[in-house]
Protein backbone atom coordinates (compact mmCIF):
# COMPACT_ATOMS: atom_id res chain seq x y z
CA UNK A 1 0.00 0.00 0.00
CA UNK A 2 1.38 3.41 -1.01
CA UNK A 3 0.93 6.28 1.42
CA UNK A 4 3.39 8.67 -0.19
CA UNK A 5 0.97 11.57 -0.80
CA UNK A 6 -0.35 11.31 2.76
CA UNK A 7 3.16 11.42 4.16
CA UNK A 8 3.99 14.49 2.05
CA UNK A 9 0.80 16.26 3.07
CA UNK A 10 1.54 15.52 6.71
CA UNK A 11 5.02 17.04 6.40
CA UNK A 12 3.48 20.13 4.78
CA UNK A 13 0.68 20.29 7.38
CA UNK A 14 3.19 20.35 10.23
CA UNK A 15 4.56 23.65 8.92
CA UNK A 16 1.27 25.45 9.50
CA UNK A 17 -0.89 23.32 11.79
CA UNK A 18 0.27 22.28 15.22
CA UNK A 19 1.15 18.59 14.98
CA UNK A 20 -0.12 18.68 11.40
CA UNK A 21 -3.69 18.06 12.57
CA UNK A 22 -6.67 19.84 14.06
CA UNK A 23 -7.44 17.19 16.64
CA UNK A 24 -4.61 15.26 18.33
CA UNK A 25 -6.49 12.00 18.33
CA UNK A 26 -6.32 12.04 14.52
CA UNK A 27 -2.53 12.22 14.49
CA UNK A 28 -1.88 8.43 14.31
CA UNK A 29 1.01 9.18 16.69
CA UNK A 30 0.05 6.44 19.12
CA UNK A 31 0.14 3.77 16.41
CA UNK A 32 3.48 5.04 15.10
CA UNK A 33 2.18 6.05 11.66
CA UNK A 34 1.63 9.20 9.68
CA UNK A 35 -2.10 10.00 9.39
CA UNK A 36 -3.94 9.03 6.24
CA UNK A 37 -5.22 12.11 4.40
CA UNK A 38 -8.72 11.57 3.06
CA UNK A 39 -9.87 12.72 -0.34
CA UNK A 40 -13.49 11.59 -0.33
CA UNK A 41 -16.03 9.25 1.19
CA UNK A 42 -19.03 7.41 -0.20
CA UNK A 43 -21.28 5.02 1.69
CA UNK A 44 -19.20 2.77 3.96
CA UNK A 45 -15.92 3.68 2.23
CA UNK A 46 -13.31 6.39 2.40
CA UNK A 47 -10.57 7.02 -0.17
CA UNK A 48 -7.20 8.55 0.64
CA UNK A 49 -5.09 10.92 -1.44
CA UNK A 50 -2.94 7.99 -2.65
CA UNK A 51 -6.00 6.26 -4.10
CA UNK A 52 -6.36 3.59 -1.38
CA UNK A 53 -9.88 2.50 -0.46
CA UNK A 54 -10.91 1.66 3.12
CA UNK A 55 -14.03 0.30 4.77
CA UNK A 56 -14.60 2.95 7.41
CA UNK A 57 -15.53 2.05 11.00
CA UNK A 58 -14.72 5.54 12.35
CA UNK A 59 -17.48 7.43 10.53
CA UNK A 60 -16.01 10.81 11.49
CA UNK A 61 -15.78 9.50 15.10
CA UNK A 62 -19.48 8.73 15.30
CA UNK A 63 -21.64 11.21 13.42
CA UNK A 64 -21.94 9.33 10.10
CA UNK A 65 -24.42 6.65 11.12
CA UNK A 66 -25.85 6.78 7.58
CA UNK A 67 -22.42 6.52 5.97
CA UNK A 68 -20.67 9.09 3.79
CA UNK A 69 -22.62 11.29 1.39
CA UNK A 70 -26.01 9.85 2.24
CA UNK A 71 -28.38 11.09 -0.45
CA UNK A 72 -31.14 12.26 1.88
CA UNK A 73 -28.64 14.27 3.93
CA UNK A 74 -26.88 15.74 0.89
CA UNK A 75 -30.20 16.78 -0.70
CA UNK A 76 -31.36 18.43 2.54
CA UNK A 77 -28.04 20.26 2.90
CA UNK A 78 -28.08 21.47 -0.71
CA UNK A 79 -31.61 22.77 -0.25
CA UNK A 80 -30.66 24.59 2.96
CA UNK A 81 -27.50 26.02 1.37
CA UNK A 82 -29.51 27.58 -1.43
CA UNK A 83 -31.40 29.67 1.13
CA UNK A 84 -28.35 31.01 2.97
CA UNK A 85 -25.61 29.66 5.20
CA UNK A 86 -26.06 31.53 8.47
CA UNK A 87 -28.26 34.25 9.87
CA UNK A 88 -27.52 34.42 13.58
CA UNK A 89 -31.29 34.63 13.87
CA UNK A 90 -33.87 31.90 14.49
CA UNK A 91 -34.97 29.51 11.74
CA UNK A 92 -37.75 26.92 11.76
CA UNK A 93 -35.30 24.05 11.30
CA UNK A 94 -33.95 24.58 14.81
CA UNK A 95 -37.41 23.97 16.24
CA UNK A 96 -37.89 20.87 14.10
CA UNK A 97 -34.59 19.34 15.25
CA UNK A 98 -35.34 20.17 18.90
CA UNK A 99 -38.83 18.66 18.57
CA UNK A 100 -37.38 15.48 17.06
CA UNK A 101 -34.86 15.16 19.90
CA UNK A 102 -37.57 15.78 22.53
CA UNK A 103 -39.83 13.19 20.95
CA UNK A 104 -37.02 10.60 20.87
CA UNK A 105 -35.65 11.30 24.36
CA UNK A 106 -38.44 11.91 26.89
CA UNK A 107 -36.08 13.25 29.60
CA UNK A 108 -35.55 16.32 27.39
CA UNK A 109 -38.12 18.99 28.18
CA UNK A 110 -36.09 21.93 26.90
CA UNK A 111 -32.97 22.00 24.76
CA UNK A 112 -30.20 24.39 23.65
CA UNK A 113 -28.40 23.74 20.38
CA UNK A 114 -24.67 24.49 20.22
CA UNK A 115 -21.82 23.67 17.82
CA UNK A 116 -20.10 20.67 19.35
CA UNK A 117 -20.22 18.05 22.08
CA UNK A 118 -17.57 19.98 24.02
CA UNK A 119 -19.76 23.07 24.05
CA UNK A 120 -22.73 20.96 25.09
CA UNK A 121 -20.97 19.51 28.15
CA UNK A 122 -19.59 22.89 29.12
CA UNK A 123 -23.11 24.39 28.91
CA UNK A 124 -24.66 21.53 30.87
CA UNK A 125 -22.12 21.87 33.65
CA UNK A 126 -22.62 25.60 33.90
CA UNK A 127 -26.40 25.10 34.05
CA UNK A 128 -25.98 22.46 36.76
CA UNK A 129 -23.76 24.78 38.81
CA UNK A 130 -26.15 27.69 38.31
CA UNK A 131 -29.18 25.63 39.26
CA UNK A 132 -27.73 23.99 42.37
CA UNK A 133 -25.50 26.86 43.52
CA UNK A 134 -22.75 24.25 44.02
CA UNK A 135 -19.32 24.25 42.35
CA UNK A 136 -17.97 20.70 42.36
CA UNK A 137 -18.47 18.19 39.55
CA UNK A 138 -17.89 14.46 39.78
CA UNK A 139 -16.62 12.66 36.71
CA UNK A 140 -15.29 9.16 36.06
CA UNK A 141 -11.67 8.29 35.31
CA UNK A 142 -11.31 7.63 31.58
CA UNK A 143 -14.57 9.29 30.58
CA UNK A 144 -14.05 12.09 28.08
CA UNK A 145 -16.46 15.00 27.89
CA UNK A 146 -14.74 17.23 25.39
CA UNK A 147 -11.83 19.58 25.43
CA UNK A 148 -12.92 21.77 28.34
CA UNK A 149 -10.88 22.76 31.37
CA UNK A 150 -12.86 21.28 34.27
CA UNK A 151 -13.24 17.93 32.51
CA UNK A 152 -9.69 17.36 31.25
CA UNK A 153 -8.88 15.51 34.44
CA UNK A 154 -8.13 11.80 33.99
CA UNK A 155 -9.74 12.17 30.58
CA UNK A 156 -10.03 9.38 28.02
CA UNK A 157 -9.96 9.60 24.21
CA UNK A 158 -6.96 11.47 22.70
CA UNK A 159 -5.79 12.64 26.14
CA UNK A 160 -5.28 9.05 27.27
CA UNK A 161 -4.09 7.92 23.83
CA UNK A 162 -1.27 10.44 23.98
CA UNK A 163 -0.53 9.66 27.63
CA UNK A 164 -1.84 13.02 28.94
CA UNK A 165 -5.05 12.27 30.83
CA UNK A 166 -4.46 15.42 32.94
CA UNK A 167 -3.80 18.34 30.64
CA UNK A 168 -1.21 21.01 31.36
CA UNK A 169 -2.70 24.47 31.19
CA UNK A 170 -5.73 23.59 33.31
CA UNK A 171 -5.61 25.77 36.44
CA UNK A 172 -5.34 23.83 39.70
CA UNK A 173 -8.46 25.66 40.90
CA UNK A 174 -10.46 23.90 38.16
CA UNK A 175 -8.91 20.53 38.95
CA UNK A 176 -9.83 21.02 42.61
CA UNK A 177 -13.47 21.39 41.61
CA UNK A 178 -13.42 18.09 39.69
CA UNK A 179 -13.86 14.96 41.79
CA UNK A 180 -13.03 11.55 40.37
CA UNK A 181 -14.62 8.16 40.79
CA UNK A 182 -14.17 4.76 39.16
CA UNK A 183 -16.69 3.70 36.50
CA UNK A 184 -18.78 0.66 37.50
CA UNK A 185 -17.82 1.25 41.14
CA UNK A 186 -20.70 2.84 43.01
CA UNK A 187 -18.80 2.72 46.32
CA UNK A 188 -16.17 5.07 44.89
CA UNK A 189 -18.96 7.57 44.12
CA UNK A 190 -20.52 7.20 47.57
CA UNK A 191 -17.11 7.87 49.10
CA UNK A 192 -16.73 11.15 47.20
CA UNK A 193 -20.28 12.23 47.94
CA UNK A 194 -19.80 11.53 51.66
CA UNK A 195 -16.50 13.43 51.70
CA UNK A 196 -18.07 16.50 50.04
CA UNK A 197 -21.56 16.86 51.51
CA UNK A 198 -23.70 19.50 49.80
CA UNK A 199 -20.84 20.53 47.48
CA UNK A 200 -21.42 18.51 44.31
CA UNK A 201 -23.53 20.13 41.58
CA UNK A 202 -23.53 17.19 39.17
CA UNK A 203 -22.29 13.75 38.36
CA UNK A 204 -21.42 13.59 34.66
CA UNK A 205 -21.02 10.20 33.02
CA UNK A 206 -20.92 8.59 29.60
CA UNK A 207 -23.63 6.02 30.36
CA UNK A 208 -21.78 3.67 28.03
CA UNK A 209 -18.19 4.93 27.94
CA UNK A 210 -16.67 4.98 24.49
CA UNK A 211 -13.57 7.05 25.14
CA UNK A 212 -11.52 4.54 27.14
CA UNK A 213 -12.39 1.93 24.57
CA UNK A 214 -15.98 0.78 24.95
CA UNK A 215 -17.13 -0.43 28.36
CA UNK A 216 -20.62 -1.56 29.34
CA UNK A 217 -22.32 -0.47 32.55
CA UNK A 218 -22.80 -3.27 35.06
CA UNK A 219 -26.24 -4.03 36.38
CA UNK A 220 -27.21 -1.54 39.10
CA UNK A 221 -24.41 0.97 38.47
CA UNK A 222 -26.38 3.66 36.61
CA UNK A 223 -29.56 3.09 38.61
CA UNK A 224 -27.42 3.38 41.75
CA UNK A 225 -26.08 6.72 40.50
CA UNK A 226 -29.64 7.85 39.83
CA UNK A 227 -30.79 7.04 43.39
CA UNK A 228 -27.69 8.54 44.99
CA UNK A 229 -28.08 11.78 43.03
CA UNK A 230 -31.78 12.00 43.94
CA UNK A 231 -30.98 11.49 47.62
CA UNK A 232 -28.19 14.10 47.69
CA UNK A 233 -29.76 16.80 45.45
CA UNK A 234 -27.04 16.21 42.84
CA UNK A 235 -27.91 16.46 39.14
CA UNK A 236 -27.18 13.47 36.94
CA UNK A 237 -25.81 14.39 33.51
CA UNK A 238 -25.60 11.74 30.79
CA UNK A 239 -23.03 12.57 28.16
CA UNK A 240 -24.71 10.97 25.14
CA UNK A 241 -22.54 12.80 22.61
CA UNK A 242 -21.39 9.42 21.35
CA UNK A 243 -24.31 7.15 22.31
CA UNK A 244 -27.17 9.53 21.43
CA UNK A 245 -29.11 8.24 18.38
CA UNK A 246 -26.25 5.73 17.96
CA UNK A 247 -27.01 2.83 20.30
CA UNK A 248 -30.76 3.42 19.90
CA UNK A 249 -33.02 6.19 18.63
CA UNK A 250 -33.62 7.18 22.28
CA UNK A 251 -29.92 6.84 23.18
CA UNK A 252 -28.43 4.76 25.98
CA UNK A 253 -31.00 6.13 28.43
CA UNK A 254 -33.81 4.47 26.48
CA UNK A 255 -32.06 1.10 26.32
CA UNK A 256 -31.00 1.21 29.96
CA UNK A 257 -34.20 2.82 31.18
CA UNK A 258 -32.62 5.54 33.33
CA UNK A 259 -33.67 9.19 33.12
CA UNK A 260 -30.88 11.71 33.71
CA UNK A 261 -31.60 15.32 34.68
CA UNK A 262 -29.56 16.68 31.80
CA UNK A 263 -28.24 15.11 28.61
CA UNK A 264 -25.58 16.28 26.20
CA UNK A 265 -25.62 15.44 22.49
CA UNK A 266 -23.31 15.89 19.52
CA UNK A 267 -22.14 13.79 16.58
CA UNK A 268 -25.25 12.05 15.09
CA UNK A 269 -27.64 14.99 15.69
CA UNK A 270 -25.54 17.03 13.23
CA UNK A 271 -25.43 14.38 10.51
CA UNK A 272 -21.75 15.17 9.86
CA UNK A 273 -21.97 18.90 10.53
CA UNK A 274 -20.92 20.67 13.74
CA UNK A 275 -23.95 20.47 16.04
CA UNK A 276 -24.21 19.77 19.74
CA UNK A 277 -27.03 20.13 22.21
CA UNK A 278 -27.79 19.99 25.89
CA UNK A 279 -31.13 19.74 27.56
CA UNK A 280 -33.26 18.08 30.14
CA UNK A 281 -35.58 19.09 32.97
CA UNK A 282 -37.43 22.30 32.31
CA UNK A 283 -36.75 23.79 35.76
CA UNK A 284 -33.00 23.40 35.21
CA UNK A 285 -32.96 24.57 31.60
CA UNK A 286 -34.98 27.67 32.50
CA UNK A 287 -31.90 28.93 34.37
CA UNK A 288 -30.15 29.32 30.99
CA UNK A 289 -30.12 32.75 29.25
CA UNK A 290 -32.25 34.43 28.00
CA UNK A 291 -34.79 32.80 30.36
CA UNK A 292 -32.40 32.73 33.31
CA UNK A 293 -29.07 34.07 34.46
CA UNK A 294 -26.74 31.22 33.40
CA UNK A 295 -25.12 32.70 30.31
CA UNK A 296 -24.30 30.66 27.24
CA UNK A 297 -24.23 31.68 23.59
CA UNK A 298 -22.73 31.01 20.14
CA UNK A 299 -22.93 32.92 16.86
CA UNK A 300 -23.33 29.79 14.73
CA UNK A 301 -25.48 27.81 17.18
CA UNK A 302 -28.46 26.26 15.40
CA UNK A 303 -26.82 26.90 12.02
CA UNK A 304 -29.45 26.24 9.32
CA UNK A 305 -27.28 24.02 7.10
CA UNK A 306 -26.05 21.91 10.02
CA UNK A 307 -29.55 21.63 11.42
CA UNK A 308 -30.87 20.49 8.03
CA UNK A 309 -28.30 17.66 8.01
CA UNK A 310 -29.36 16.68 11.54
CA UNK A 311 -33.07 16.64 10.68
CA UNK A 312 -32.45 14.54 7.56
CA UNK A 313 -30.33 12.07 9.55
CA UNK A 314 -32.88 11.65 12.32
CA UNK A 315 -35.68 11.29 9.77
CA UNK A 316 -33.93 8.30 8.19
CA UNK A 317 -33.04 6.82 11.60
CA UNK A 318 -36.64 6.97 12.76
CA UNK A 319 -37.54 4.14 10.38
CA UNK A 320 -38.28 1.07 12.42
CA UNK A 321 -35.71 -1.47 11.37
CA UNK A 322 -32.61 0.72 11.25
CA UNK A 323 -31.35 -0.04 14.77
CA UNK A 324 -32.15 -3.74 14.61
CA UNK A 325 -30.07 -4.01 11.43
CA UNK A 326 -27.22 -1.89 12.79
CA UNK A 327 -27.12 -3.93 15.96
CA UNK A 328 -27.24 -7.24 14.10
CA UNK A 329 -24.34 -6.22 11.84
CA UNK A 330 -22.24 -4.92 14.74
CA UNK A 331 -22.80 -8.04 16.80
CA UNK A 332 -22.03 -10.30 13.80
CA UNK A 333 -18.64 -8.64 13.39
CA UNK A 334 -17.87 -8.72 17.11
CA UNK A 335 -18.76 -12.43 17.22
CA UNK A 336 -16.54 -13.16 14.22
CA UNK A 337 -13.64 -11.50 15.99
CA UNK A 338 -14.39 -13.30 19.24
CA UNK A 339 -14.62 -16.74 17.69
CA UNK A 340 -11.45 -16.23 15.65
CA UNK A 341 -9.50 -15.09 18.73
CA UNK A 342 -10.87 -18.00 20.73
CA UNK A 343 -9.63 -20.44 18.09
CA UNK A 344 -6.19 -18.83 18.05
CA UNK A 345 -5.97 -18.45 21.84
CA UNK A 346 -5.74 -14.65 21.62
CA UNK A 347 -7.15 -13.01 24.75
CA UNK A 348 -9.91 -10.61 23.75
CA UNK A 349 -12.72 -8.65 25.44
CA UNK A 350 -15.51 -7.16 23.32
CA UNK A 351 -18.53 -4.98 23.88
CA UNK A 352 -21.33 -3.88 21.62
CA UNK A 353 -24.52 -1.84 21.92
CA UNK A 354 -26.54 -0.90 18.84
CA UNK A 355 -24.24 0.58 16.22
CA UNK A 356 -21.29 1.03 18.58
CA UNK A 357 -18.70 -1.60 19.46
CA UNK A 358 -15.19 -2.05 20.77
CA UNK A 359 -12.55 -4.52 21.80
CA UNK A 360 -9.53 -4.86 24.04
CA UNK A 361 -6.71 -7.36 23.86
CA UNK A 362 -6.95 -8.58 27.42
CA UNK A 363 -7.37 -11.77 29.48
CA UNK A 364 -9.32 -9.87 32.12
CA UNK A 365 -12.75 -8.29 31.66
CA UNK A 366 -12.45 -4.52 31.31
CA UNK A 367 -14.78 -2.77 33.80
CA UNK A 368 -13.15 0.64 34.17
CA UNK A 369 -10.25 2.91 33.19
CA UNK A 370 -7.51 1.17 35.19
CA UNK A 371 -8.48 -2.13 33.53
CA UNK A 372 -8.40 -0.44 30.11
CA UNK A 373 -4.91 0.92 30.75
CA UNK A 374 -3.66 -2.59 31.50
CA UNK A 375 -4.78 -4.07 28.17
CA UNK A 376 -2.29 -4.95 25.45
CA UNK A 377 -1.86 -1.70 23.53
CA UNK A 378 1.19 -3.13 21.71
CA UNK A 379 -0.98 -5.84 20.18
CA UNK A 380 -3.56 -3.22 19.23
CA UNK A 381 -0.91 -1.27 17.29
CA UNK A 382 0.15 -4.32 15.31
CA UNK A 383 -3.49 -5.22 14.62
CA UNK A 384 -4.34 -1.64 13.60
CA UNK A 385 -1.50 -1.49 11.07
CA UNK A 386 -2.39 -4.81 9.54
CA UNK A 387 -6.07 -3.86 9.23
CA UNK A 388 -5.15 -0.56 7.60
CA UNK A 389 -2.99 -2.45 5.09
CA UNK A 390 -5.98 -4.67 4.38
CA UNK A 391 -8.18 -1.64 3.67
CA UNK A 392 -10.01 -1.47 6.98
CA UNK A 393 -10.01 1.91 8.71
CA UNK A 394 -10.25 1.71 12.51
CA UNK A 395 -9.76 4.48 15.09
CA UNK A 396 -5.99 4.89 15.56
CA UNK A 397 -6.20 4.34 19.31
CA UNK A 398 -6.80 1.46 21.69
CA UNK A 399 -9.01 3.84 23.70
CA UNK A 400 -11.78 4.62 21.23
CA UNK A 401 -14.89 2.87 19.92
CA UNK A 402 -15.93 1.70 16.48
CA UNK A 403 -19.07 2.57 14.59
CA UNK A 404 -21.32 0.71 12.17
CA UNK A 405 -23.35 2.63 9.57
CA UNK A 406 -26.44 1.77 7.58
CA UNK A 407 -24.18 1.89 4.48
CA UNK A 408 -22.06 -1.11 5.52
CA UNK A 409 -22.92 -4.10 3.35
CA UNK A 410 -22.67 -7.84 3.90
CA UNK A 411 -19.69 -7.82 1.57
CA UNK A 412 -17.99 -5.14 3.73
CA UNK A 413 -18.54 -7.21 6.85
CA UNK A 414 -17.18 -10.37 5.25
CA UNK A 415 -14.14 -8.53 3.95
CA UNK A 416 -13.56 -7.11 7.44
CA UNK A 417 -13.90 -10.55 9.05
CA UNK A 418 -11.30 -11.93 6.61
CA UNK A 419 -8.93 -9.06 7.39
CA UNK A 420 -9.35 -9.80 11.11
CA UNK A 421 -8.43 -13.45 10.52
CA UNK A 422 -5.34 -12.49 8.52
CA UNK A 423 -4.29 -9.84 11.04
CA UNK A 424 -4.60 -12.05 14.11
CA UNK A 425 -2.57 -15.21 13.56
N1 LIG B 1 -14.71 12.56 20.77
C1 LIG B 1 -13.83 12.13 19.73
C2 LIG B 1 -13.08 10.92 20.12
N2 LIG B 1 -13.79 10.02 20.89
C3 LIG B 1 -12.91 13.20 19.31
C4 LIG B 1 -12.47 13.01 17.91
C5 LIG B 1 -11.50 14.04 17.50
O1 LIG B 1 -10.97 14.72 18.37
O2 LIG B 1 -11.23 14.16 16.32
Short mmCIF file of C-alpha atoms and ligand atoms in Angstrom, two decimals, residues 22-26 60-61 144 146 156-158 206 210-211 241-242 267 399-401 403, ligand 1:
data_model
loop_
_atom_site.label_atom_id
_atom_site.label_comp_id
_atom_site.label_asym_id
_atom_site.label_seq_id
_atom_site.Cartn_x
_atom_site.Cartn_y
_atom_site.Cartn_z
CA UNK A 22 -6.67 19.84 14.06
CA UNK A 23 -7.44 17.19 16.64
CA UNK A 24 -4.61 15.26 18.33
CA UNK A 25 -6.49 12.00 18.33
CA UNK A 26 -6.32 12.04 14.52
CA UNK A 60 -16.01 10.81 11.49
CA UNK A 61 -15.78 9.50 15.10
CA UNK A 144 -14.05 12.09 28.08
CA UNK A 146 -14.74 17.23 25.39
CA UNK A 156 -10.03 9.38 28.02
CA UNK A 157 -9.96 9.60 24.21
CA UNK A 158 -6.96 11.47 22.70
CA UNK A 206 -20.92 8.59 29.60
CA UNK A 210 -16.67 4.98 24.49
CA UNK A 211 -13.57 7.05 25.14
CA UNK A 241 -22.54 12.80 22.61
CA UNK A 242 -21.39 9.42 21.35
CA UNK A 267 -22.14 13.79 16.58
CA UNK A 399 -9.01 3.84 23.70
CA UNK A 400 -11.78 4.62 21.23
CA UNK A 401 -14.89 2.87 19.92
CA UNK A 403 -19.07 2.57 14.59
N1 LIG B 1 -14.71 12.56 20.77
C1 LIG B 1 -13.83 12.13 19.73
C2 LIG B 1 -13.08 10.92 20.12
N2 LIG B 1 -13.79 10.02 20.89
C3 LIG B 1 -12.91 13.20 19.31
C4 LIG B 1 -12.47 13.01 17.91
C5 LIG B 1 -11.50 14.04 17.50
O1 LIG B 1 -10.97 14.72 18.37
O2 LIG B 1 -11.23 14.16 16.32
#
